[in-house]
Each structure stands twice: as C-alpha cells, then as structure tokens.
Amino acid sequence: MNFTQIKFAGLLASITTLCAVAALIFVSRNDHTPENGNLYIQEEVFANIGEIQITSPTTQVTFSPEEHFWRLKEADYYYADFNLMHNLLNALKTARIINKQIASPELIEKLNLQFFDQKQGEATSLSIKDSEGRIVEHILFGTSTPDKEATFVMRPQDKSIYTINQYINFPKQRISWVQQPITAIEESNIQQIKLNNNDYKRPDKGYPFQKRAGKNLTPIEIAQILQIFQYLPYEKVISAQNFDDTLYPNRAYISLTEFDGLIRSVEILTDNDVYWVKQTFSTTPLPTRQTNDYIKNNSFLYDGWYFQISPIEGKRLLNYANG
C-alpha cells in the first residue's frame, strides 16, 4: 500500500468515526421537550426498595437490601461491592432527562435498546421491586454517548426514548458485582509468615525474613508468596452453611502477621481440581486500636464464607505451604 492509499484509508476511517459520533450527538441533542431537566425516575421509587434486578445478555444479578448493605442473590447472598451499589443508586436517583425521541424500531435497534429476551437484543434491563414484590420501575439501558456523559434509555412499554445525563457502569461478569478481593496486603506491613510448619519472621520493615522453623525458603520465594496476597480475587463465594468441606480433603494453612498486630489466618481446601479459601482474623497480645477497629468493621465479610480462587493461585499457595 503506497502513501496515497494509506492517507486515503486514514481519512476514510476518520470520516467514519466522525459520522458515528455525529449520529449519536444528533439523536441526543436537546429538543427542548417540557420534560427536560426532570428526574427520569420518581423519588418515591427509592422509598421502599425490596429488590433490584439487572439482566443483560451476559449475566443476571439480583440485589436485596440489608441495613446499610446490599446482598447478591446469585452469589449465595454475599455482599455486593459497596462503591458499585452506591454509584448505581446515586446515578439512578439523580438521572435527569436531557432529550426525548420517538421510539422507532430503527432507532431502538441503533441505540441497542432491544430487550435481550428477543434474542437479538443488547439492552441491559433494570427492574426495581418494592418490599411487597411489586415492580415499581423497569428500564432498558442502551448505548451511551461517546463522551460517556449520557445514556439512552426507555421503558419496555414506552413509545419514547429518553437521554439521561448519567453513565452507569454495568459489569459484565457476576463476580465483578461483589466485594473484592479476599486479601489486599502491603508486603512491607508483614512481620511474620507461617506456612503449615514453616515459620519466618523479621524484626522490622525492610529487614529480611529469618527462618524460625521448617524448611529454608529463599527471599524470592517469600516475596512470591506475599505477592499473591497483595491482591487475591475470587471466582465464587459460598456461605459455610451451604459448603461441604468434606469434599476437599487436602488442606494447607497460611498465617500472615502484620506489625500492627493483625493476624490473617488463611485455610486452603482443595480436591486438587477446585481450590477454596477460608479467612479469619485474630490479633497479637498488643494490637493497635486501628487493628481492633479493622477487625470489628470487616470480619463479617469473611466469617462463615468460603471463596473459590483460581487453580493457578490455589496450586501455588498449596505448594508453598506444603513444601
């Protein structure tokens, strides 16, 4: 391809992109409808929420409120991500109308507002039920504007498409809706690490770990173990009452003690195919006040829960612990 052809191809691509952007801007322009500036969802909808269900072509998630938290039905009623739910509710409560258009079949398809139950549809469906199980709101979310400052929405039985001044993040994977990760530690905060019968400790931050019992682990091996715990996500979560630990006879135990007195005990359970983790907190004899507060405020996220981790990370931890 010569320079002229390359230049022409680049120009054509630019024109195509501009046309696509212009088309979206055109359909989202302000047409001065009397509804402009009004809230898209009425305030009373949020007064007595019993359930929020979000369904897309890739997943379905159902949230139930519990005091200051939300629980995810499809994850054995584990806790939904705090920030995601806060941002979602805030966006829904503050969404205002900036445009209204006739919902023609062509425009519905163009803006991905076809209900996915029609098989070819790409819309994300959000329904809200009150505490008595009655549906009080049902919205289809389609394409967002290129600047991600507005979204095209409509109600299934409505004859109008609205543009609202909000962009809402709908994770495609169910596991992305729950509180992650299992652990998020700073390597420099770890004072002691125990792996089954192997024990390593250091006197202060920045010092190397010294063996107290067990086999000899190199500094690189210890660093690799701690690196796993810097951010350890999970793929599935099950409550203890629904978890049969007899199915996973192979066990390993890892304990991480921080300089502030927090002890993080991790049990790994596996059948050599699937790997689960159970985490509990305790303290050294003289923990800091912040450590006690941390345990008080976070233990509920782990007590009575089992988390399935990737086989890669599970096998690595098991091998390190068992030697």
GROMACS .gro file of N, CA and C in nm, residues 24-25 28 91 94-99 143-152 163-168:
model
   78
   24LEU      N    1  -2.470   0.994   1.697
   24LEU     CA    2  -2.511   0.983   1.837
   24LEU      C    3  -2.539   1.120   1.898
   25ILE      N    4  -2.455   1.218   1.863
   25ILE     CA    5  -2.479   1.353   1.913
   25ILE      C    6  -2.612   1.406   1.860
   28SER      N    7  -2.899   1.266   2.047
   28SER     CA    8  -2.901   1.303   2.188
   28SER      C    9  -2.911   1.454   2.208
   91ALA      N   10  -2.660   0.736   4.067
   91ALA     CA   11  -2.686   0.768   3.926
   91ALA      C   12  -2.836   0.759   3.894
   94THR      N   13  -3.033   1.054   4.058
   94THR     CA   14  -3.005   1.190   4.008
   94THR      C   15  -3.017   1.202   3.857
   95ALA      N   16  -3.051   1.092   3.788
   95ALA     CA   17  -3.061   1.095   3.641
   95ALA      C   18  -3.171   1.190   3.597
   96ARG      N   19  -3.136   1.284   3.512
   96ARG     CA   20  -3.234   1.381   3.461
   96ARG      C   21  -3.244   1.372   3.309
   97ILE      N   22  -3.360   1.404   3.259
   97ILE     CA   23  -3.389   1.395   3.117
   97ILE      C   24  -3.325   1.514   3.044
   98ILE      N   25  -3.253   1.484   2.935
   98ILE     CA   26  -3.198   1.591   2.852
   98ILE      C   27  -3.246   1.581   2.707
   99ASN      N   28  -3.324   1.478   2.677
   99ASN     CA   29  -3.378   1.465   2.542
   99ASN      C   30  -3.485   1.357   2.539
  143THR      N   31  -2.715   0.232   2.443
  143THR     CA   32  -2.585   0.291   2.415
  143THR      C   33  -2.564   0.419   2.496
  144SER      N   34  -2.439   0.445   2.532
  144SER     CA   35  -2.403   0.573   2.593
  144SER      C   36  -2.345   0.665   2.486
  145THR      N   37  -2.346   0.793   2.512
  145THR     CA   38  -2.285   0.888   2.419
  145THR      C   39  -2.134   0.868   2.420
  146PRO      N   40  -2.063   0.909   2.315
  146PRO     CA   41  -1.918   0.886   2.307
  146PRO      C   42  -1.840   0.940   2.426
  147ASP      N   43  -1.885   1.050   2.485
  147ASP     CA   44  -1.814   1.108   2.599
  147ASP      C   45  -1.852   1.043   2.732
  148LYS      N   46  -1.941   0.943   2.727
  148LYS     CA   47  -1.987   0.870   2.846
  148LYS      C   48  -2.046   0.963   2.952
  149GLU      N   49  -2.113   1.067   2.906
  149GLU     CA   50  -2.180   1.159   2.998
  149GLU      C   51  -2.331   1.146   2.991
  150ALA      N   52  -2.381   1.064   2.900
  150ALA     CA   53  -2.526   1.046   2.887
  150ALA      C   54  -2.554   0.907   2.833
  151THR      N   55  -2.677   0.859   2.858
  151THR     CA   56  -2.717   0.724   2.817
  151THR      C   57  -2.858   0.728   2.761
  152PHE      N   58  -2.883   0.644   2.660
  152PHE     CA   59  -3.015   0.633   2.600
  152PHE      C   60  -3.092   0.523   2.674
  163THR      N   61  -3.289   1.047   2.674
  163THR     CA   62  -3.146   1.058   2.702
  163THR      C   63  -3.134   1.114   2.843
  164ILE      N   64  -3.061   1.043   2.929
  164ILE     CA   65  -3.040   1.090   3.066
  164ILE      C   66  -2.895   1.131   3.085
  165ASN      N   67  -2.873   1.220   3.177
  165ASN     CA   68  -2.739   1.277   3.196
  165ASN      C   69  -2.652   1.193   3.289
  166GLN      N   70  -2.656   1.061   3.271
  166GLN     CA   71  -2.577   0.971   3.354
  166GLN      C   72  -2.518   0.859   3.269
  167TYR      N   73  -2.398   0.819   3.306
  167TYR     CA   74  -2.338   0.697   3.250
  167TYR      C   75  -2.328   0.597   3.365
  168ILE      N   76  -2.382   0.479   3.347
  168ILE     CA   77  -2.385   0.378   3.452
  168ILE      C   78  -2.300   0.258   3.412
   0.00000   0.00000   0.00000
